[in-house]
Short mmCIF file of C-alpha atoms in Angstrom, two decimals:
data_model
loop_
_atom_site.label_atom_id
_atom_site.label_comp_id
_atom_site.label_asym_id
_atom_site.label_seq_id
_atom_site.Cartn_x
_atom_site.Cartn_y
_atom_site.Cartn_z
CA MET V 21 -121.79 58.71 -117.89
CA THR V 22 -119.96 56.32 -115.74
CA ASP V 23 -121.05 52.82 -114.98
CA ASP V 24 -122.65 51.88 -111.66
CA SER V 25 -121.86 48.34 -112.04
CA ASN V 26 -122.68 47.98 -111.44
CA GLN V 27 -123.08 45.45 -114.08
CA THR V 28 -120.13 44.15 -116.03
CA MET V 29 -120.59 41.65 -118.81
CA PRO V 30 -121.09 38.10 -117.56
CA LEU V 31 -118.54 35.37 -118.00
CA ALA V 32 -115.97 35.96 -120.67
CA MET V 33 -116.77 39.66 -120.45
CA GLY V 34 -116.95 40.07 -116.72
CA GLY V 35 -119.90 38.52 -114.85
CA THR V 36 -120.49 35.75 -112.36
CA SER V 37 -122.92 33.22 -113.82
CA PRO V 38 -121.43 29.80 -114.61
CA LEU V 39 -120.99 28.52 -118.13
CA ARG V 40 -122.80 25.43 -119.18
CA GLY V 41 -120.48 22.46 -119.08
CA GLY V 42 -119.05 22.63 -115.58
CA TRP V 43 -116.16 24.13 -113.73
CA ILE V 44 -113.58 23.63 -116.50
CA ARG V 45 -115.40 25.98 -118.83
CA THR V 46 -116.09 28.40 -116.01
CA ARG V 47 -112.41 28.57 -115.03
CA SER V 48 -111.46 28.93 -118.66
CA ALA V 49 -113.89 31.80 -119.07
CA ASN V 50 -112.51 33.47 -115.93
CA PHE V 51 -108.99 33.17 -117.29
CA TRP V 52 -109.88 34.71 -120.67
CA ARG V 53 -111.92 37.43 -119.06
CA GLU V 54 -109.02 38.50 -116.83
CA PHE V 55 -106.67 38.22 -119.81
CA MET V 56 -108.98 40.51 -121.80
CA TYR V 57 -109.06 43.15 -119.04
CA TRP V 58 -105.28 42.94 -118.70
CA TRP V 59 -104.94 43.76 -122.40
CA THR V 60 -107.66 46.42 -122.19
CA GLY V 61 -105.59 48.50 -119.79
CA ARG V 62 -102.30 48.02 -121.64
CA PHE V 63 -102.99 47.67 -125.36
CA PRO V 64 -106.67 48.31 -126.28
CA PRO V 65 -106.28 47.30 -129.96
CA ALA V 66 -105.75 43.73 -128.77
CA VAL V 67 -109.35 43.78 -127.52
CA LEU V 68 -110.60 44.47 -131.05
CA LEU V 69 -108.26 41.91 -132.56
CA THR V 70 -109.55 39.17 -130.27
CA ARG V 71 -113.21 40.22 -130.55
CA PRO V 72 -114.27 37.34 -132.86
CA PHE V 73 -112.83 34.79 -130.43
CA PHE V 74 -114.57 36.20 -127.35
CA LEU V 75 -117.88 36.79 -129.10
CA PHE V 76 -117.91 33.24 -130.50
CA PHE V 77 -117.83 31.76 -127.00
CA ALA V 78 -120.10 34.44 -125.50
CA PHE V 79 -122.81 33.80 -128.11
CA ARG V 80 -122.76 30.04 -127.79
CA PHE V 81 -121.77 29.03 -124.27
CA SER V 82 -122.87 31.72 -121.83
CA LYS V 83 -126.24 31.03 -120.26
CA ALA V 84 -126.14 34.45 -118.59
CA LEU V 85 -125.71 36.10 -121.99
CA GLN V 86 -128.60 34.09 -123.40
CA ASP V 87 -131.46 34.22 -120.92
CA GLY V 88 -131.41 37.84 -119.76
CA PRO V 89 -130.60 39.61 -123.04
CA ALA V 90 -132.97 37.35 -124.97
CA ALA V 91 -135.85 38.12 -122.58
CA ASN V 92 -135.11 41.83 -122.83
CA ALA V 93 -134.82 41.70 -126.62
CA ARG V 94 -138.18 39.94 -126.82
CA ARG V 95 -139.81 42.68 -124.75
CA LEU V 96 -138.17 45.45 -126.73
CA LEU V 97 -139.17 44.01 -130.09
CA GLY V 98 -142.73 43.16 -129.11
CA PRO V 99 -144.86 40.00 -129.22
CA ASN V 100 -144.77 39.71 -133.01
CA ALA V 101 -140.97 39.52 -133.24
CA SER V 102 -139.52 36.31 -134.66
CA GLU V 103 -136.92 34.25 -132.79
CA ARG V 104 -134.45 35.24 -135.49
CA GLU V 105 -135.04 38.93 -134.75
CA VAL V 106 -134.70 38.34 -131.00
CA GLU V 107 -131.43 36.46 -131.48
CA SER V 108 -130.07 39.20 -133.77
CA LEU V 109 -130.80 41.89 -131.17
CA ARG V 110 -129.32 39.77 -128.38
CA ARG V 111 -126.07 39.42 -130.30
CA ASN V 112 -125.97 43.12 -131.14
CA ILE V 113 -126.35 43.98 -127.44
CA ILE V 114 -123.35 41.79 -126.63
CA ARG V 115 -121.33 43.26 -129.50
CA SER V 116 -122.07 46.78 -128.27
CA ALA V 117 -121.02 45.91 -124.72
CA TYR V 118 -117.77 44.45 -126.03
CA THR V 119 -117.12 47.73 -127.87
CA SER V 120 -117.59 49.51 -124.53
CA ILE V 121 -114.76 47.45 -123.08
CA TYR V 122 -112.45 48.55 -125.87
CA GLU V 123 -113.52 52.17 -125.39
CA LEU V 124 -112.82 51.92 -121.67
CA GLY V 125 -109.27 50.83 -122.44
CA CYS V 126 -108.83 53.76 -124.83
CA ALA V 127 -110.34 56.21 -122.33
CA VAL V 128 -107.98 55.33 -119.45
CA ARG V 129 -105.05 56.08 -121.73
CA SER V 130 -106.52 59.43 -122.73
CA ASN V 131 -107.42 62.69 -120.97
CA ARG V 132 -110.53 64.77 -120.35
CA GLU V 133 -110.10 67.04 -123.38
CA ALA V 134 -109.49 64.09 -125.70
CA LEU V 135 -112.61 62.34 -124.38
CA ARG V 136 -114.66 65.45 -125.08
CA SER V 137 -113.55 65.17 -128.71
CA TRP V 138 -115.46 61.86 -128.89
CA VAL V 139 -118.71 63.85 -128.47
CA GLU V 140 -120.13 64.86 -131.84
CA GLU V 141 -123.14 66.70 -130.42
CA VAL V 142 -124.75 67.67 -127.11
CA GLU V 143 -128.52 67.86 -127.48
CA GLY V 144 -130.39 69.76 -124.77
CA LYS V 145 -127.43 71.31 -122.98
CA GLU V 146 -129.70 74.22 -122.09
CA HIS V 147 -131.61 71.82 -119.81
CA TYR V 148 -128.46 71.03 -117.86
CA LEU V 149 -127.49 74.70 -117.62
CA ALA V 150 -130.99 75.60 -116.40
CA ALA V 151 -130.79 72.93 -113.70
CA ARG V 152 -127.39 74.14 -112.56
CA SER V 153 -128.46 77.80 -112.52
CA ALA V 154 -130.74 77.08 -109.54
CA ARG V 155 -127.58 76.26 -107.53
CA ARG V 156 -129.27 73.38 -105.71
CA GLY V 157 -126.95 70.73 -107.03
CA ALA V 158 -128.06 68.27 -109.70
CA ILE V 159 -128.81 64.55 -109.71
CA VAL V 160 -127.77 63.30 -113.13
CA VAL V 161 -129.64 60.07 -113.84
CA THR V 162 -128.46 57.95 -116.72
CA ALA V 163 -128.87 54.44 -118.12
CA HIS V 164 -126.60 51.66 -119.35
CA LEU V 165 -126.36 53.12 -122.85
CA GLY V 166 -123.19 53.81 -124.84
CA PRO V 167 -119.87 55.10 -123.41
CA PHE V 168 -121.07 56.52 -120.07
CA GLU V 169 -117.80 58.12 -119.00
CA VAL V 170 -117.60 60.28 -122.10
CA GLY V 171 -120.93 61.87 -121.25
CA ALA V 172 -119.57 62.83 -117.84
CA ALA V 173 -116.52 64.39 -119.45
CA ALA V 174 -118.74 66.41 -121.79
CA LEU V 175 -120.84 67.78 -118.91
CA MET V 176 -118.05 68.71 -116.53
CA SER V 177 -116.77 72.24 -116.32
CA ARG V 178 -113.31 72.71 -114.91
CA ASN V 179 -114.61 73.59 -111.46
CA GLU V 180 -117.54 71.17 -111.25
CA ARG V 181 -117.44 68.34 -108.73
CA ILE V 182 -119.18 65.10 -109.66
CA HIS V 183 -119.80 62.12 -107.38
CA VAL V 184 -120.69 58.74 -108.90
CA VAL V 185 -122.80 56.19 -107.06
CA PHE V 186 -121.78 52.63 -107.98
CA GLN V 187 -121.41 49.06 -106.84
CA ARG V 188 -117.82 47.87 -106.63
CA ASP V 189 -117.11 44.96 -108.95
CA GLU V 190 -115.63 41.80 -107.48
CA ARG V 191 -113.08 41.61 -110.28
CA ALA V 192 -110.09 43.76 -109.40
CA SER V 193 -108.91 44.07 -113.00
CA PHE V 194 -112.13 45.72 -114.15
CA GLU V 195 -112.51 47.84 -111.02
CA GLN V 196 -108.98 49.20 -111.43
CA LEU V 197 -109.78 50.34 -114.96
CA ARG V 198 -112.90 52.17 -113.84
CA SER V 199 -111.11 53.82 -110.91
CA ARG V 200 -108.29 54.96 -113.20
CA LEU V 201 -110.78 56.59 -115.54
CA ARG V 202 -112.68 58.33 -112.76
CA ALA V 203 -109.44 59.63 -111.29
CA LEU V 204 -108.49 60.94 -114.72
CA LEU V 205 -111.83 62.78 -114.97
CA GLY V 206 -111.72 64.05 -111.39
CA ILE V 207 -114.89 62.15 -110.45
CA SER V 208 -115.30 61.19 -106.79
CA GLU V 209 -116.37 57.60 -106.12
CA SER V 210 -119.27 56.82 -103.76
CA PRO V 211 -119.48 53.02 -103.48
CA ILE V 212 -122.93 51.99 -102.29
CA ASP V 213 -121.54 49.11 -100.22
CA ARG V 214 -120.33 51.64 -97.63
CA GLY V 215 -123.89 51.85 -96.34
CA TRP V 216 -125.99 54.77 -95.15
CA ALA V 217 -123.02 57.09 -94.61
CA ILE V 218 -122.64 57.39 -98.36
CA TRP V 219 -126.16 58.84 -98.72
CA GLY V 220 -125.46 61.46 -96.06
CA ALA V 221 -122.31 62.48 -97.92
CA LEU V 222 -124.25 62.71 -101.20
CA ARG V 223 -126.90 64.86 -99.55
CA ASP V 224 -124.20 67.22 -98.29
CA ALA V 225 -122.61 67.34 -101.75
CA LEU V 226 -125.90 68.35 -103.36
CA LEU V 227 -126.52 71.02 -100.72
CA ALA V 228 -123.06 72.36 -101.65
CA ASN V 229 -124.26 72.65 -105.27
CA GLU V 230 -122.30 69.65 -106.49
CA VAL V 231 -123.44 66.91 -108.89
CA VAL V 232 -124.38 63.30 -108.12
CA LEU V 233 -124.38 60.77 -110.96
CA ILE V 234 -126.43 57.59 -110.62
CA GLN V 235 -127.86 54.91 -112.87
CA GLY V 236 -131.66 54.79 -113.03
CA ASP V 237 -132.32 51.59 -114.96
CA ARG V 238 -131.05 49.01 -112.49
CA VAL V 239 -131.38 48.47 -108.75
CA MET V 240 -127.99 47.74 -107.21
CA PRO V 241 -127.46 45.52 -104.17
CA GLN V 242 -128.30 47.47 -100.99
CA GLN V 243 -130.59 49.79 -102.98
CA ARG V 244 -134.37 49.95 -102.69
CA GLY V 245 -136.42 49.74 -105.84
CA VAL V 246 -140.05 50.03 -106.95
CA PRO V 247 -141.82 48.73 -110.07
CA VAL V 248 -142.55 51.51 -112.55
CA ALA V 249 -144.44 51.24 -115.86
CA PHE V 250 -141.89 50.71 -118.64
CA HIS V 251 -142.74 49.89 -122.26
CA SER V 252 -144.66 46.59 -122.27
CA GLY V 253 -144.56 46.00 -118.51
CA HIS V 254 -142.78 47.25 -115.40
CA MET V 255 -139.13 47.79 -114.53
CA LEU V 256 -137.68 47.91 -111.02
CA MET V 257 -136.15 51.36 -110.58
CA PRO V 258 -134.02 52.62 -107.67
CA THR V 259 -135.66 55.13 -105.32
CA GLY V 260 -132.33 56.68 -104.28
CA PRO V 261 -132.41 59.54 -106.84
CA LEU V 262 -135.96 60.47 -105.80
CA LYS V 263 -135.12 60.45 -102.09
CA LEU V 264 -132.05 62.64 -102.65
CA ALA V 265 -134.14 65.08 -104.67
CA MET V 266 -136.73 65.28 -101.88
CA LEU V 267 -134.08 65.84 -99.23
CA THR V 268 -132.18 68.56 -101.07
CA GLY V 269 -134.42 70.15 -103.70
CA ALA V 270 -131.92 69.14 -106.40
CA PRO V 271 -133.51 68.43 -109.79
CA LEU V 272 -133.25 65.07 -111.54
CA VAL V 273 -131.56 65.54 -114.92
CA PRO V 274 -131.83 62.57 -117.34
CA VAL V 275 -128.65 62.39 -119.43
CA PHE V 276 -127.74 59.72 -121.98
CA CYS V 277 -124.65 58.99 -124.05
CA ILE V 278 -125.48 57.30 -127.37
CA ARG V 279 -122.72 55.71 -129.44
CA THR V 280 -122.70 56.81 -133.09
CA ASN V 281 -119.49 54.96 -133.96
CA ILE V 282 -116.48 53.56 -132.12
CA LYS V 283 -115.14 56.39 -129.93
CA ARG V 284 -117.89 58.70 -131.21
CA CYS V 285 -121.14 59.54 -129.44
CA ARG V 286 -124.00 61.98 -128.96
CA VAL V 287 -125.06 63.26 -125.51
CA ILE V 288 -128.80 63.75 -125.00
CA ILE V 289 -130.08 65.78 -122.02
CA ASP V 290 -133.78 65.79 -121.16
CA GLU V 291 -135.66 68.48 -119.27
CA PRO V 292 -134.95 68.58 -115.53
CA ILE V 293 -137.50 66.89 -113.27
CA TYR V 294 -138.31 68.91 -110.18
CA VAL V 295 -139.62 66.70 -107.39
CA ASN V 296 -142.49 67.63 -105.09
CA PRO V 297 -141.03 67.32 -101.58
CA ASP V 298 -143.96 65.22 -100.33
CA ARG V 299 -141.90 62.56 -98.57
CA ARG V 300 -144.90 60.26 -98.23
CA ALA V 301 -144.80 59.46 -101.91
CA VAL V 302 -141.44 57.73 -102.30
CA ASP V 303 -142.70 54.91 -104.49
CA GLY V 304 -143.65 54.12 -108.06
CA ARG V 305 -146.78 56.25 -107.80
CA HIS V 306 -144.74 59.42 -107.55
CA PRO V 307 -145.05 61.23 -110.91
CA ALA V 308 -141.30 62.04 -110.94
CA MET V 309 -140.49 58.32 -111.02
CA GLN V 310 -142.72 57.78 -114.01
CA ARG V 311 -141.33 60.80 -115.85
CA LEU V 312 -137.83 59.44 -115.27
CA ALA V 313 -138.87 56.00 -116.50
CA ASN V 314 -140.42 57.55 -119.60
CA SER V 315 -137.19 59.40 -120.35
CA ILE V 316 -135.12 56.21 -120.05
CA GLU V 317 -137.68 54.26 -122.08
CA ARG V 318 -137.47 56.66 -125.03
CA GLN V 319 -133.74 56.22 -125.36
CA VAL V 320 -133.78 52.44 -124.77
CA LEU V 321 -136.41 51.95 -127.48
CA ALA V 322 -134.51 54.22 -129.87
CA HIS V 323 -131.19 52.40 -129.27
CA PRO V 324 -132.04 48.91 -127.98
CA GLU V 325 -128.75 47.35 -129.13
CA GLN V 326 -126.83 49.67 -126.80
CA TRP V 327 -128.78 48.86 -123.63
CA ALA V 328 -126.26 46.85 -121.62
CA ILE V 329 -128.59 45.19 -119.08
CA PHE V 330 -127.83 41.46 -118.90
CA GLU V 331 -130.29 40.41 -116.25
CA LYS V 332 -134.00 40.26 -117.01
CA ALA V 333 -135.06 43.89 -116.83
CA TRP V 334 -138.84 43.47 -116.71
CA CYS V 335 -140.55 42.57 -113.44
CA GLU V 336 -142.93 40.33 -115.37
CA ASP V 337 -139.95 38.17 -116.48
CA ARG V 338 -138.25 37.94 -113.08
CA ARG V 339 -138.86 35.91 -109.94
CA ASP V 340 -137.73 36.45 -106.38
CA GLU V 341 -135.82 33.95 -104.28
CA ALA V 342 -139.03 32.14 -103.39
CA GLY V 343 -139.84 31.68 -107.06
CA THR V 344 -142.68 34.22 -107.01
CA SER V 345 -143.14 36.50 -109.99
CA LEU V 346 -142.13 40.12 -109.35
CA LYS V 347 -144.98 41.31 -111.54
CA PRO V 348 -146.68 44.25 -109.77
CA PRO V 349 -150.26 43.76 -108.56
#
């Protein structure tokens, strides 16, 4: 699946939070991050060669790569996990995300058929075919797991049109790489910062039996979200997929791309979720939202090191601008 980023890696790997130590370190990190993306698009092996250097600084100096991933790792591992186990998972999450950057560089220099060769297995493809057979369109909901774009390549038939909902990244170097890959795959971009018009266009696409791809494990700016039960607490999930399903009758199809090795993955497709068109229930109490959260939860718990969410994912660990906990009542 393709990224909504949606959320790029902070600091040396693509985010916005400042490094500890002041503006000199921040500017240095910005320089190395842009340098890394420059190499990613031109000579991907350089990304692997410089991996120890980037990871050294990411592990030790990035507050953004410490607080969020550590809080998430602690939730994933449970209350009995040691600090050593939490730190090990935090580092593995960062390593996995760095691998994704290398794979992005390889993918933009490839083609659709070559990307399909990365897929070792598609589990549950009958679920996707069943959803498409209704000819109501399909809302493919994924999570920040593994090489997203490869999953999209595996699902696409030659005549299938896919629209991806995403937040444009402020860093041109990264955004150019993503756009190049989507153009290569024939995926239409639907940036959420265009406002309400984008949702009308997505509705029309679904009514024309096309496919909309959207992330379900993170609320983007300008998206609405609701707290939904998730593992040991609650996660804020976007309501956009649910609203589109209610408007069009399109099923929600959870699809995940799990890395098995570098440039190798397995695509997992869960059963379609057909949404009751009761428009009064667009909130976390709607059973479709919980079913979707359960689907994401299963894959995140099975592959926690691949879950590339760098902000605190649990409502219980987050606070709003006023400093109030986002924990649901």
